[in-house]
C-alpha positions as protocol buffer text, in pm:
chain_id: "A"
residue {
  index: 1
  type: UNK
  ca { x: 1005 y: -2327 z: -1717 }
}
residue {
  index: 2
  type: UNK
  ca { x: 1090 y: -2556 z: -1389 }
}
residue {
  index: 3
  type: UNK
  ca { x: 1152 y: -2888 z: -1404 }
}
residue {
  index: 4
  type: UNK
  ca { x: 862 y: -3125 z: -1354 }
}
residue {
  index: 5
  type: UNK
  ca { x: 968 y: -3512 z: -1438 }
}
residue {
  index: 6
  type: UNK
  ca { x: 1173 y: -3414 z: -1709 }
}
residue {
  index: 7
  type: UNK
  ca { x: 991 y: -3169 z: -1858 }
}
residue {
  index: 8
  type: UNK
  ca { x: 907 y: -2745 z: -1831 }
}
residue {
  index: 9
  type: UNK
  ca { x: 564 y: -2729 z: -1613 }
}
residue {
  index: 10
  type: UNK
  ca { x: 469 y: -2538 z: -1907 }
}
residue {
  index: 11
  type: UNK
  ca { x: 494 y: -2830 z: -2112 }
}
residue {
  index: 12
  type: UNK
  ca { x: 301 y: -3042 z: -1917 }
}
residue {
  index: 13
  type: UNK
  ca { x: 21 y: -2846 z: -1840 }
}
residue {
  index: 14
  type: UNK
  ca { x: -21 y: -2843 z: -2255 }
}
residue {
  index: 15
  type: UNK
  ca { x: 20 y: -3205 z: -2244 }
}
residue {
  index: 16
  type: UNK
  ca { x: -240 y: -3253 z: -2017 }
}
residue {
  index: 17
  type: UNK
  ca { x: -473 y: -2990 z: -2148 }
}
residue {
  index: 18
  type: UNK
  ca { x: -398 y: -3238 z: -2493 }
}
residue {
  index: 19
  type: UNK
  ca { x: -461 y: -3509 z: -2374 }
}
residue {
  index: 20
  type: UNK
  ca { x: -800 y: -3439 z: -2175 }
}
residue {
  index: 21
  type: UNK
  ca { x: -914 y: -3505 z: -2564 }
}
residue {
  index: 22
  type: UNK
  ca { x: -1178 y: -3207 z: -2515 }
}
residue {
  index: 23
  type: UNK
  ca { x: -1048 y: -2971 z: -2717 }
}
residue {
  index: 24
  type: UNK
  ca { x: -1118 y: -2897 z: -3055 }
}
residue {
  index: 25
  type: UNK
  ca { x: -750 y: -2643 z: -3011 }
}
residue {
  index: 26
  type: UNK
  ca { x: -555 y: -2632 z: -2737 }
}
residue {
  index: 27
  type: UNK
  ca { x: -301 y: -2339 z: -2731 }
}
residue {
  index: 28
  type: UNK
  ca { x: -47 y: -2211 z: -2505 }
}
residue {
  index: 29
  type: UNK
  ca { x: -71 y: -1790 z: -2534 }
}
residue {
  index: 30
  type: UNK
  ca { x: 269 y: -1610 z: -2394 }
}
residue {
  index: 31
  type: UNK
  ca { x: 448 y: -1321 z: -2417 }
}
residue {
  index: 32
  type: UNK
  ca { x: 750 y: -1526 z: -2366 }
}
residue {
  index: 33
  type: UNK
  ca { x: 1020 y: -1584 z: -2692 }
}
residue {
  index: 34
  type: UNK
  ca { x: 1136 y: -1875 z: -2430 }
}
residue {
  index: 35
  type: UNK
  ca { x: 781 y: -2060 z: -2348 }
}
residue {
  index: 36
  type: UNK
  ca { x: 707 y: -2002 z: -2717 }
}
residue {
  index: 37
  type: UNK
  ca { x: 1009 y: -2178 z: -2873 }
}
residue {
  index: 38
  type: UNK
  ca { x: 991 y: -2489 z: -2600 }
}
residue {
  index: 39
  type: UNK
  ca { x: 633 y: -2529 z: -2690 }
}
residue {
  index: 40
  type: UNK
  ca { x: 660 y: -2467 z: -3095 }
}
residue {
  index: 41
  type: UNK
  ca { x: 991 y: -2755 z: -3009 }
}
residue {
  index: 42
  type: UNK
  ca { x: 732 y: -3035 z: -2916 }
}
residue {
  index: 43
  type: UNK
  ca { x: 505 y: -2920 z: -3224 }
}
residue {
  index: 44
  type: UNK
  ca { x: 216 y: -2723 z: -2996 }
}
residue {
  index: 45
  type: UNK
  ca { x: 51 y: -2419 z: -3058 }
}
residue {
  index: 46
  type: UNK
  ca { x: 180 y: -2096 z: -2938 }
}
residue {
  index: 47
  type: UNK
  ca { x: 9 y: -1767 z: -2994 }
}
residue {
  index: 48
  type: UNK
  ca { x: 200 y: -1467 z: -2900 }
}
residue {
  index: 49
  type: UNK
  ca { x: 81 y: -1199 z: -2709 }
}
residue {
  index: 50
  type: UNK
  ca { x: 131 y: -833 z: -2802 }
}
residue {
  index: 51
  type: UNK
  ca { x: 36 y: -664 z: -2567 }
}
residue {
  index: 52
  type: UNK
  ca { x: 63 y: -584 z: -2165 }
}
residue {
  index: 53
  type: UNK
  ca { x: -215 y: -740 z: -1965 }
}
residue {
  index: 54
  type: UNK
  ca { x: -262 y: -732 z: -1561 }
}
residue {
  index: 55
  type: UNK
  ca { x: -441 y: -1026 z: -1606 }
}
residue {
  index: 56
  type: UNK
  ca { x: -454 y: -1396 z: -1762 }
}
residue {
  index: 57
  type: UNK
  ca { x: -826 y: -1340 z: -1895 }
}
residue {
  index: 58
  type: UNK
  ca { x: -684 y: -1005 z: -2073 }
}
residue {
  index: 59
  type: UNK
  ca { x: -450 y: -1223 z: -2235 }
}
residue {
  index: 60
  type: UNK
  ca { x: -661 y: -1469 z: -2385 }
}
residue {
  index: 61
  type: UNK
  ca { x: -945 y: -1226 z: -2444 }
}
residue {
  index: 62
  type: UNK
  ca { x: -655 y: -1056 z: -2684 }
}
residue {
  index: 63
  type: UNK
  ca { x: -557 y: -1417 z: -2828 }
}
residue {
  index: 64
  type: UNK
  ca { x: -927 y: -1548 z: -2911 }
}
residue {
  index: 65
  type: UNK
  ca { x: -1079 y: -1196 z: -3018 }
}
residue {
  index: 66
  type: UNK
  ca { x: -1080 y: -1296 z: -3417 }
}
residue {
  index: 67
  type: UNK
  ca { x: -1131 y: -1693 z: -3323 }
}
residue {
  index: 68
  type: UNK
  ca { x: -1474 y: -1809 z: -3437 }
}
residue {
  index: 69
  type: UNK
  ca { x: -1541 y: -2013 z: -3087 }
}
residue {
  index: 70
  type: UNK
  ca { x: -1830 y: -2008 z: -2856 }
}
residue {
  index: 71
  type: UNK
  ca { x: -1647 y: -2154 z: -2549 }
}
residue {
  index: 72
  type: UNK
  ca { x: -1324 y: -2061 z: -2421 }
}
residue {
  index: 73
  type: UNK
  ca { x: -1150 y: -2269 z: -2154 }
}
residue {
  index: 74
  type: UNK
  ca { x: -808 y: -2116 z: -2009 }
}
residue {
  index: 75
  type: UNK
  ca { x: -584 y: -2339 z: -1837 }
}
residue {
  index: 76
  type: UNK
  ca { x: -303 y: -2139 z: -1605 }
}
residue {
  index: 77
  type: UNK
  ca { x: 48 y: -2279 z: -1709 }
}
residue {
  index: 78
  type: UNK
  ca { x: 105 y: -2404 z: -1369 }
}
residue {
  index: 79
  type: UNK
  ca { x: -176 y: -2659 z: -1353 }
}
residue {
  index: 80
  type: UNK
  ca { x: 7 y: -2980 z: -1488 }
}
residue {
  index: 81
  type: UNK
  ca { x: -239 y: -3214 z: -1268 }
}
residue {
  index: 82
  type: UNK
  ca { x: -580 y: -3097 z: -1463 }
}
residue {
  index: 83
  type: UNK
  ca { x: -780 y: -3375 z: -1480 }
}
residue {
  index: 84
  type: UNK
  ca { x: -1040 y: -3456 z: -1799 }
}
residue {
  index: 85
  type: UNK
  ca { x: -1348 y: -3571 z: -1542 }
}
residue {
  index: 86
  type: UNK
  ca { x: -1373 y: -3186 z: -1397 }
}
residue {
  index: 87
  type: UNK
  ca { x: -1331 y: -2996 z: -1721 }
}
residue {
  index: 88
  type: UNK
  ca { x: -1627 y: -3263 z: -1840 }
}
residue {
  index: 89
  type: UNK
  ca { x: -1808 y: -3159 z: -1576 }
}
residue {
  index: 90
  type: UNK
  ca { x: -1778 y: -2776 z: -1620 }
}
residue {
  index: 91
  type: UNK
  ca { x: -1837 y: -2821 z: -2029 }
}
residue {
  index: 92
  type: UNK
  ca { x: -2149 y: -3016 z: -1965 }
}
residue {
  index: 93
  type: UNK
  ca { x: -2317 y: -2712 z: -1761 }
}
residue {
  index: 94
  type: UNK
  ca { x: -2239 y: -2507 z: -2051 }
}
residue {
  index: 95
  type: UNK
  ca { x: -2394 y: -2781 z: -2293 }
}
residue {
  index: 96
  type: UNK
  ca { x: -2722 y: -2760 z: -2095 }
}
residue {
  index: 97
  type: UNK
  ca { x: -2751 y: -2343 z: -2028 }
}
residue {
  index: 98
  type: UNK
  ca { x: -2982 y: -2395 z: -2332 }
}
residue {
  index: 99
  type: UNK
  ca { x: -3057 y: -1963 z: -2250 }
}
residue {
  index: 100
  type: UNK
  ca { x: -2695 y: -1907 z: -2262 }
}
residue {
  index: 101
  type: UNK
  ca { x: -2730 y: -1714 z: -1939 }
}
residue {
  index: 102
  type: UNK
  ca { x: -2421 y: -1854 z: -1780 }
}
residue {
  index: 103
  type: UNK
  ca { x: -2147 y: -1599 z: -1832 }
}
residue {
  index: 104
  type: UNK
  ca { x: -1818 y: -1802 z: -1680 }
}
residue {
  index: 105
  type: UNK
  ca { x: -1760 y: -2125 z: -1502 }
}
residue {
  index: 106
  type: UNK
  ca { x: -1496 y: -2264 z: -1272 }
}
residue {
  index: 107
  type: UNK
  ca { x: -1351 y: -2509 z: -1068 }
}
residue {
  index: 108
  type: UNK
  ca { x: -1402 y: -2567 z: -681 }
}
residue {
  index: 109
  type: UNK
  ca { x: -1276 y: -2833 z: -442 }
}
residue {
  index: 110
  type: UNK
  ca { x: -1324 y: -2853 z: -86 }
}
residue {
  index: 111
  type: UNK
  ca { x: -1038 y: -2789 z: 217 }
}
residue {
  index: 112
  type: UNK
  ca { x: -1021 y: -2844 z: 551 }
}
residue {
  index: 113
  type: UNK
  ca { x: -738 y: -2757 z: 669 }
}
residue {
  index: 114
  type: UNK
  ca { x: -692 y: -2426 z: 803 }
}
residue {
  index: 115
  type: UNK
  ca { x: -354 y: -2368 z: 721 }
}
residue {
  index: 116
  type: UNK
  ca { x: -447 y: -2353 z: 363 }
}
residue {
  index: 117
  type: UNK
  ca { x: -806 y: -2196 z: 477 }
}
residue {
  index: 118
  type: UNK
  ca { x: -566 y: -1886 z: 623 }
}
residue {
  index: 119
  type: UNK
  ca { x: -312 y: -1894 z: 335 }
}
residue {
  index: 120
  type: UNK
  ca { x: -326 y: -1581 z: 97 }
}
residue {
  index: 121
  type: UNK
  ca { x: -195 y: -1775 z: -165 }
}
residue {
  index: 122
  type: UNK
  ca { x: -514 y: -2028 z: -167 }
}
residue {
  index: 123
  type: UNK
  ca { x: -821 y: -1797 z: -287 }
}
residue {
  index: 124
  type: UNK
  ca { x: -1168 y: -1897 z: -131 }
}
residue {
  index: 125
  type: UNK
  ca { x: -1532 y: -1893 z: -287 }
}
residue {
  index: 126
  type: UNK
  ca { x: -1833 y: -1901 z: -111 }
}
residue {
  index: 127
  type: UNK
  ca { x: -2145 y: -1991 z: -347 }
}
residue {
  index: 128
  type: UNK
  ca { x: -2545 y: -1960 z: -343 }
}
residue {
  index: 129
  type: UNK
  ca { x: -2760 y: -2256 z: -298 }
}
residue {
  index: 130
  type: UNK
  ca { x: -2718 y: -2281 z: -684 }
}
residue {
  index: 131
  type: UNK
  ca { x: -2356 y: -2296 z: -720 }
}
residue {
  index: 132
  type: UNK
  ca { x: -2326 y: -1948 z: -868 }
}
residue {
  index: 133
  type: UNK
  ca { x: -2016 y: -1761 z: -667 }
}
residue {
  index: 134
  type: UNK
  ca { x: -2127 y: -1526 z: -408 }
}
residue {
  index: 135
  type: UNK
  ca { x: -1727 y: -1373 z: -371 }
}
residue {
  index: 136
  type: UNK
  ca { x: -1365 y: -1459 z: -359 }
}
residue {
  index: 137
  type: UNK
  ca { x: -1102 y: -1379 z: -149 }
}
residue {
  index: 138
  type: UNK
  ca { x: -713 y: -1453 z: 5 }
}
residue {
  index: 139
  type: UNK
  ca { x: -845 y: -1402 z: 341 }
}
residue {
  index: 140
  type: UNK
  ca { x: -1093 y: -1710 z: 505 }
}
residue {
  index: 141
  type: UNK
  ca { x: -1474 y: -1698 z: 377 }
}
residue {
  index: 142
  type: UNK
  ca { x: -1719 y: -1695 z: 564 }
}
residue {
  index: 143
  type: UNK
  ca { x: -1495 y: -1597 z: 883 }
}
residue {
  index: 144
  type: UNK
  ca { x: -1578 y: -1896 z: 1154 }
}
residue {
  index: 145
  type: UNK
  ca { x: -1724 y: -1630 z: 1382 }
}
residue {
  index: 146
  type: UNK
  ca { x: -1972 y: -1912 z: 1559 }
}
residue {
  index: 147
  type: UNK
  ca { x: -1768 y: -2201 z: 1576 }
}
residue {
  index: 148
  type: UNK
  ca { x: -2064 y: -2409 z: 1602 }
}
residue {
  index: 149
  type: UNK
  ca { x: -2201 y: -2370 z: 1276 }
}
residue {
  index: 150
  type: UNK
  ca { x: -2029 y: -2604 z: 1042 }
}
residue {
  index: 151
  type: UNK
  ca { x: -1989 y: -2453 z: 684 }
}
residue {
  index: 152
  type: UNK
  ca { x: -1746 y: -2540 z: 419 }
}
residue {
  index: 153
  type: UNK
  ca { x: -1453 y: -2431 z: 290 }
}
residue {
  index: 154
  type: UNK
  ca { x: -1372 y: -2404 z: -127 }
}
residue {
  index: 155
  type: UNK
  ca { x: -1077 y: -2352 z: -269 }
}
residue {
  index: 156
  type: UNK
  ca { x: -1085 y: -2171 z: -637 }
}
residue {
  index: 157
  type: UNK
  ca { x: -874 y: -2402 z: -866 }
}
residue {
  index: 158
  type: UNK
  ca { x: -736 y: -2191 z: -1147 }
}
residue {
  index: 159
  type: UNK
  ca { x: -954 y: -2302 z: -1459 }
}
residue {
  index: 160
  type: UNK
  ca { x: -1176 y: -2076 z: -1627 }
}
residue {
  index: 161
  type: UNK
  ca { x: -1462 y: -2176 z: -1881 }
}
residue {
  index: 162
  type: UNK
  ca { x: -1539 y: -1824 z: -2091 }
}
residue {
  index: 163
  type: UNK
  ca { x: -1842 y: -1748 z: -2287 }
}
residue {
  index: 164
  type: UNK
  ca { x: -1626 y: -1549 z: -2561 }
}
residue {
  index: 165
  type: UNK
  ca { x: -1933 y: -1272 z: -2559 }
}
residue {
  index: 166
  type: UNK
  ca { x: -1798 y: -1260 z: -2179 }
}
residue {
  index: 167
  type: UNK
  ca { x: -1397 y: -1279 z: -2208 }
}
residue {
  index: 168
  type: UNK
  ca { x: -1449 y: -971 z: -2454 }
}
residue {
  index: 169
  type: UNK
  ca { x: -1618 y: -788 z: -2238 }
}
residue {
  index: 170
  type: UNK
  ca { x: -1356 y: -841 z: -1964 }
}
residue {
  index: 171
  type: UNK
  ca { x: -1128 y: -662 z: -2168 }
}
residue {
  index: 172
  type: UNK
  ca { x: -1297 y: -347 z: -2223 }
}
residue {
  index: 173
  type: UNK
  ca { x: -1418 y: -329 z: -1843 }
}
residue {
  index: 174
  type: UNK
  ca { x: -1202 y: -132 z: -1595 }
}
residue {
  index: 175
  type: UNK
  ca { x: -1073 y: -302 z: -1314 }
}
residue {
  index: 176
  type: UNK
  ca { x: -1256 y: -190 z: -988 }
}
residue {
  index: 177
  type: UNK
  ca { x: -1196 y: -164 z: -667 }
}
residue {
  index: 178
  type: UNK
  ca { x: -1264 y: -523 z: -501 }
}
residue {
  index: 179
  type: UNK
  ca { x: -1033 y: -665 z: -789 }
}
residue {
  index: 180
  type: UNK
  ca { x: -762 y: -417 z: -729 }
}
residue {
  index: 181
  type: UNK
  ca { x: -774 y: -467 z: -366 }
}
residue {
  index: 182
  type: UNK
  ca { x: -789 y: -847 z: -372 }
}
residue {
  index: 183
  type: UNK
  ca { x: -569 y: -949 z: -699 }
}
residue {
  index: 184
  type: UNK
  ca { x: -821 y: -1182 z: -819 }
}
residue {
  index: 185
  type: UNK
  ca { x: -932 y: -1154 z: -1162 }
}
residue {
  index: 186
  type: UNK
  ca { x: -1257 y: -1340 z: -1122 }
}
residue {
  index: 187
  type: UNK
  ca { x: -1414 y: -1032 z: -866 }
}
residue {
  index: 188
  type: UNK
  ca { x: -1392 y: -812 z: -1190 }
}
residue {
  index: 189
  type: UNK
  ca { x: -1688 y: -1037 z: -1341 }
}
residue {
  index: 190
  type: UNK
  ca { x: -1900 y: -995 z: -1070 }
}
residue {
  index: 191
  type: UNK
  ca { x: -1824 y: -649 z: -974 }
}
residue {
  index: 192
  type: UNK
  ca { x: -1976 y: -603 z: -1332 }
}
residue {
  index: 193
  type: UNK
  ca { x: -2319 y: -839 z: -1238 }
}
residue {
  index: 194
  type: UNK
  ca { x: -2218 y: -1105 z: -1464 }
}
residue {
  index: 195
  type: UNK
  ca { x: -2282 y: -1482 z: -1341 }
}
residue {
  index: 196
  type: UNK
  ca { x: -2034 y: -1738 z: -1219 }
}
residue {
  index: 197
  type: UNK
  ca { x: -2103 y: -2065 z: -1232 }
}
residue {
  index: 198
  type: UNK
  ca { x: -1850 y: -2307 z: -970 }
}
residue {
  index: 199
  type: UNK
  ca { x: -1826 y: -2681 z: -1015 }
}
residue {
  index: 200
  type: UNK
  ca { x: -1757 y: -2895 z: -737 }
}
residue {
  index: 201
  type: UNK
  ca { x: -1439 y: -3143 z: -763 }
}
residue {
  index: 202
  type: UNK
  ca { x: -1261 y: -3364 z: -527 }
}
residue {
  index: 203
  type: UNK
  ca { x: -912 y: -3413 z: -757 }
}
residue {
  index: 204
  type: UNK
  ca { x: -691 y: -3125 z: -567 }
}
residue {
  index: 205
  type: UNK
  ca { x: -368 y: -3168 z: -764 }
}
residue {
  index: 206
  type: UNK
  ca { x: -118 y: -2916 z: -717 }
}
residue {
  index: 207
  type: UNK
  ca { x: -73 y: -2537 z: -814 }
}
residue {
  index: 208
  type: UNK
  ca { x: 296 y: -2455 z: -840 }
}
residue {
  index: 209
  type: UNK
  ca { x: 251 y: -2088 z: -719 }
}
residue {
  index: 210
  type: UNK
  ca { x: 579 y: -2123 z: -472 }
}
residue {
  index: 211
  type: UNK
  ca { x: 911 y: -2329 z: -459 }
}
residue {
  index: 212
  type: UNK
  ca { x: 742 y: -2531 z: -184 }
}
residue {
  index: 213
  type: UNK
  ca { x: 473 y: -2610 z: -430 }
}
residue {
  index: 214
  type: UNK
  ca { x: 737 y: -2707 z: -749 }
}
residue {
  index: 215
  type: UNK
  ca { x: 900 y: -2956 z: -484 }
}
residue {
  index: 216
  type: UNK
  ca { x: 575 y: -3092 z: -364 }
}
residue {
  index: 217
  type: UNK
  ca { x: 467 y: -3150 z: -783 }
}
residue {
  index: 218
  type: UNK
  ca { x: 815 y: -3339 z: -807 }
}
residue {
  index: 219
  type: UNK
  ca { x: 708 y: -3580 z: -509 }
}
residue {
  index: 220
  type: UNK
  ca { x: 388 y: -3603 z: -651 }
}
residue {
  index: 221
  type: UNK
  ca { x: 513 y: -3688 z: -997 }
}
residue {
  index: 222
  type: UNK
  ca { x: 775 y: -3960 z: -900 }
}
């Protein structure tokens, strides 16, 4: 409910998400009688959640369970700089998985610096030579143990692309340990053997996880 140029963050990530023009729906799914009425006030969609969830993919599994959709894309409410060119991207690899063997899909974007490399706050993906995640974690993967081998660092950008068949069995699976240890919703999926597919972008935006973050959007906004 910050400020961002005007408006709650809230509001516009859902503008953004709207105006991507991908979407058949676009909704924002809260527990929150406050985030509900500002969005319902610009004439968006709100569902309201019921129940208790540790996670955002609980939440939306809840939300979408009597939807008839094949894809489901969440957006986190604090990612006002999505960008239509990567969420075309990760659709299209869902388009072509003609054997539907794709389970979930998301966003990746290369770092360098290893301030944000060593910052819990950024969470890290390392992939196979196909692109399908490998792990995630707060802490630096792979750890630069020869400093001679060059490798790259990914950063995990917080959109998700769901096979609903998938998000519904996220629900019903207990979380494990890796997920419990790390916080990261995204282990649970392949603690469980199902298949990740990352996309590779360059547009970095800006998560607002911290105050430094919400002052760095404003900049970036102006």
């Amino acid at each position: 409910m910050q400020d961002l140029g005007g408006k709650p963050v809230i509001v516009r990530t859902y503008e953004a998400a709207v105006n991507t023009g991908l979407f058949d729906e676009v909704y924002v799914v809260t527990d929150s009688p406050i985030i509900s009425e500002v969005i319902e006030n610009i004439g968006g969609n709100v569902i309201m959640s019921k129940k208790t969830h540790e996670s955002g993919s609980d939440r939306i599994a809840e939300a979408v369970e009597n939807m008839e959709v094949d894809i489901v894309i969440n957006v986190q409410g604090d990612e006002p700089f999505i960008d239509a060119d990567s969420l075309a991207k990760i659709i299209k690899v869902f388009k072509n998985d003609e054997e539907k063997e794709i389970d979930l899909g998301s966003l990746m974007t290369p770092i360098t610096d290893w301030e944000e490399i060593s910052n819990p706050n950024t969470v890290k993906v390392v992939v196979d030579n196909q692109g399908f995640a490998l792990y995630f974690s707060r802490s630096p993967i792979p750890y630069p143990r020869d400093k001679e081998v060059d490798a790259t660092y990914y950063k995990h950008k917080g959109v998700y692309v769901f096979r609903k068949r998938a998000l519904m069995d996220f629900q019903r699976l207990k979380m494990l340990p890796l997920e419990a240890k790390e916080k990261i919703e995204a282990i649970r999926f392949l603690e469980y053997g199902k298949k990740i597919k990352m996309v590779e972008t360059h547009v970095t935006g800006i998560e607002i996880d911290t105050p430094e973050d919400l002052e760095r959007a404003r900049k970036v906004w102006k």
